[in-house]
C-alpha positions as MATLAB code, in Angstrom:
seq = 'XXXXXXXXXXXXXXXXXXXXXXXXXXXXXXXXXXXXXXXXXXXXXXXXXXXXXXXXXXXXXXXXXXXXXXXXXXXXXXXXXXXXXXXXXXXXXXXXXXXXXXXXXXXXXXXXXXXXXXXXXXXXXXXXXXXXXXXXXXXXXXXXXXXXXXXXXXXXXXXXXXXXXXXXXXXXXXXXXXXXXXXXXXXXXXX';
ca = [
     -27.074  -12.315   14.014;
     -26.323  -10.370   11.051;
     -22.539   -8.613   11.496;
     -21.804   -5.330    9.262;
     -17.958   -5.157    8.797;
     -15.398   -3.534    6.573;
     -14.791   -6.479    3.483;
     -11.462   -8.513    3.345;
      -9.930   -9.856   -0.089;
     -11.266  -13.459    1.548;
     -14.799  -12.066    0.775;
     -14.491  -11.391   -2.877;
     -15.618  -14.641   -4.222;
     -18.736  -14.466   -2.069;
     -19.609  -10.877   -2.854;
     -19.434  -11.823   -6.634;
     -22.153  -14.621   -6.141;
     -24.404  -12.253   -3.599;
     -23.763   -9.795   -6.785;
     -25.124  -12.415   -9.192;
     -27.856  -13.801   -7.421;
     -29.016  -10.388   -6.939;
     -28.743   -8.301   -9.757;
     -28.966   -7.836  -13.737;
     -25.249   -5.823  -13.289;
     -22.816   -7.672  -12.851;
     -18.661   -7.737  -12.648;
     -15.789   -9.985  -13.367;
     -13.551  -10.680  -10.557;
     -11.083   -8.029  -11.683;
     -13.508   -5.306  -11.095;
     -13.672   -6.556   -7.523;
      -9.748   -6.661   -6.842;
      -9.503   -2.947   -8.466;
     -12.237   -1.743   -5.707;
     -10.562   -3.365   -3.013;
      -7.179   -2.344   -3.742;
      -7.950    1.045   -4.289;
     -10.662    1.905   -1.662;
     -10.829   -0.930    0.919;
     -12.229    1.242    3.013;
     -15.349    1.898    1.120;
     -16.070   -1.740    0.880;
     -18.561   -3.232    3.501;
     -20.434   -6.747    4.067;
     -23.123   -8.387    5.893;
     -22.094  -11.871    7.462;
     -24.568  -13.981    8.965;
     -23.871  -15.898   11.865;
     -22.364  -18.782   10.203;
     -20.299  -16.307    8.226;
     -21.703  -16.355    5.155;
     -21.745  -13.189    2.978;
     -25.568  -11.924    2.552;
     -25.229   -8.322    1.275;
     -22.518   -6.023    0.280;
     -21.810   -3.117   -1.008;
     -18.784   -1.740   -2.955;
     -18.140    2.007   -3.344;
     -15.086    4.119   -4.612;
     -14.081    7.849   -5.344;
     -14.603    9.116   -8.364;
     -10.997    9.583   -9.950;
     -11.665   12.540  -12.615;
      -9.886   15.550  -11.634;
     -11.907   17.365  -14.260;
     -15.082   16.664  -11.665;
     -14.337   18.478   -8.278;
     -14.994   18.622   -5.314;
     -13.694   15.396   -4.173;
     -16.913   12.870   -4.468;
     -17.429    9.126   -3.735;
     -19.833    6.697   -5.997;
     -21.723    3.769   -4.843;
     -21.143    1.130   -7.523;
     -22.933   -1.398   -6.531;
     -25.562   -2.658   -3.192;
     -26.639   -6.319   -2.516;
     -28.691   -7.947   -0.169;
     -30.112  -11.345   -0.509;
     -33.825  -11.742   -0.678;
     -33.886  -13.706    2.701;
     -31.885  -11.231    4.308;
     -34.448   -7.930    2.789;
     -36.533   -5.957    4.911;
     -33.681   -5.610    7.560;
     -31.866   -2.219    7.654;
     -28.914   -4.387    6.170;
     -28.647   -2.238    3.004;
     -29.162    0.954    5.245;
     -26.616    0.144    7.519;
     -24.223   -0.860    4.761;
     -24.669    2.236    2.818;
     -24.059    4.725    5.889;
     -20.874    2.410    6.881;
     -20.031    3.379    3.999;
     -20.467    6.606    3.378;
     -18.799    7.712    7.090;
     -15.724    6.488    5.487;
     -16.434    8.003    2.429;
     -16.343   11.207    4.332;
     -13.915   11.208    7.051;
     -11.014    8.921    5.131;
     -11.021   10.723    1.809;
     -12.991   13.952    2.123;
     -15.974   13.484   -0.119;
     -18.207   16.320   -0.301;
     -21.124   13.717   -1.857;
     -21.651   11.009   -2.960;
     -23.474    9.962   -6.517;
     -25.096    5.856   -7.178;
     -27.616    4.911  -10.737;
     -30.738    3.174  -10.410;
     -32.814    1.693  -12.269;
     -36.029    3.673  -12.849;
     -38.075    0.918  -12.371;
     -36.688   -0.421   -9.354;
     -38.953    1.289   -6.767;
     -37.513   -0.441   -3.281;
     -34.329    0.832   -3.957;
     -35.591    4.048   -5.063;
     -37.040    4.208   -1.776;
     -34.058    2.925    0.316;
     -31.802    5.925   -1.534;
     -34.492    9.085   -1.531;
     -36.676    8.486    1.515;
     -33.972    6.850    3.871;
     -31.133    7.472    3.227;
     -31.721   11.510    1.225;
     -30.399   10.882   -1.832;
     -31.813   13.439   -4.328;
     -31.962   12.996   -8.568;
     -29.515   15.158   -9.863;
     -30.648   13.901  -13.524;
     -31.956   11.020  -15.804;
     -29.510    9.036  -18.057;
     -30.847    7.460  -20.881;
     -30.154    4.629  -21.786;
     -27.394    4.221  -18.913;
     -28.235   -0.122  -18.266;
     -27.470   -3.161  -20.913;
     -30.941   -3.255  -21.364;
     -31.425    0.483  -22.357;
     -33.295    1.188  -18.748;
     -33.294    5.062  -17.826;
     -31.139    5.674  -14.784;
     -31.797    8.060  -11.984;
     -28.359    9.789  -11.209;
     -28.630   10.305   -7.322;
     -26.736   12.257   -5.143;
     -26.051   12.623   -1.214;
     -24.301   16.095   -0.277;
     -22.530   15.330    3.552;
     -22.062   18.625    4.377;
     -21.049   22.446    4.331;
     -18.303   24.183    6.315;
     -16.178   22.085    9.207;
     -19.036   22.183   11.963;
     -21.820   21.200    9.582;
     -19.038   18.491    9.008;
     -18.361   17.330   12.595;
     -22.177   17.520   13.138;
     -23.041   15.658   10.586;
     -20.160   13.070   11.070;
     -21.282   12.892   14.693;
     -24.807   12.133   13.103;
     -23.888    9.864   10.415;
     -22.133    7.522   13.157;
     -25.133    7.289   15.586;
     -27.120    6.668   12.930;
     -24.542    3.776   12.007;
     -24.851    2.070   15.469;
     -28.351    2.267   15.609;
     -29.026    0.648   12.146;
     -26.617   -2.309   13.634;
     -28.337   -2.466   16.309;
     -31.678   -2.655   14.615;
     -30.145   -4.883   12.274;
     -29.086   -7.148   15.517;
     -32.419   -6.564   17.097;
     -34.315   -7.819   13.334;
     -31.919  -11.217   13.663;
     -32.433  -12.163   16.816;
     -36.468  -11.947   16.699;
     -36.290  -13.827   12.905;
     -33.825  -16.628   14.621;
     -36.200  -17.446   17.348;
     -39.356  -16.958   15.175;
     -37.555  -19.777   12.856;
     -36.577  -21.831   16.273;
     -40.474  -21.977   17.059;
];
């Protein structure tokens, strides 16, 4: 059973090494302890059973005061390749996001990706509604085009409590489906 909970300072060292087995971007330690510090609220994992870290992801609100309304980012989203094909990510990103919301009062929230990288593409603009809001050139190491994405959570205060209200049952349902997935993949590998 997979377990979706807020991140501790314990779980750095393991988010690092989901973060490099994973993906081309990666972070030194410090980057980590900044996030943490600053937003530990916006920081979520995936724990398997035998509490092992298998996908994470690590968000934060964007600090320029030059750039209202208040907005959150998603820096960076993990899951390992034996964990895929779960709801993990989903579930992780609206965790997420409903504290991105309700704690700090982000009207949206913004996340790069890779042009090329069609599954997350997917995950972000089919799932979960993100919309491009422009290209950056250039924007990776390797001089890969980013999509800038955004996710707007809402208009006045009862488009806010609605969609709060529908952000959370949409949280306990992807745990639950994420629960659901383990279970049937655990006794699948037990036969």
């Amino acid at each position: 059973m997979v377990n979706i909970r807020m991140a501790t300072v314990h779980d750095l060292i393991e988010i690092q090494q989901c973060n490099l087995w994973c993906l081309p971007e990666n972070y030194q330690m410090k980057y980590y302890f900044y996030h943490i510090l600053s937003w530990p609220q916006l920081l979520w994992v995936a724990e398997d059973f035998d509490g092992s870290i298998v996908g994470y992801v690590l968000a934060k609100m964007e600090e320029d005061d030059a750039k209202p309304p208040p907005h959150g980012h998603i820096t960076s989203l993990a899951v390992l390749r034996t964990h895929r094909k779960r709801g993990i990510a989903t579930a992780l990103m609206r965790r997420s996001q409903v504290e991105m919301h309700e704690v700090f009062g982000a009207e949206f929230v913004s996340l790069h990706v890779r042009k090329s990288n069609r599954a997350a593409f997917h995950l972000y603009n089919e799932t979960l509604k993100y919309e491009i809001s422009d290209i950056e050139r250039g924007y990776y190491a390797d001089g890969e085009d980013a999509y800038d994405m955004r996710c707007t959570f809402g208009g006045g205060k009862e488009d806010d409590n609605e969609r709060e209200k529908e952000m959370e049952e949409k949280v306990d349902e992807d745990e639950h489906d994420v629960e659901v997935v383990t279970k049937n993949v655990e006794q699948i590998a037990v036969a």
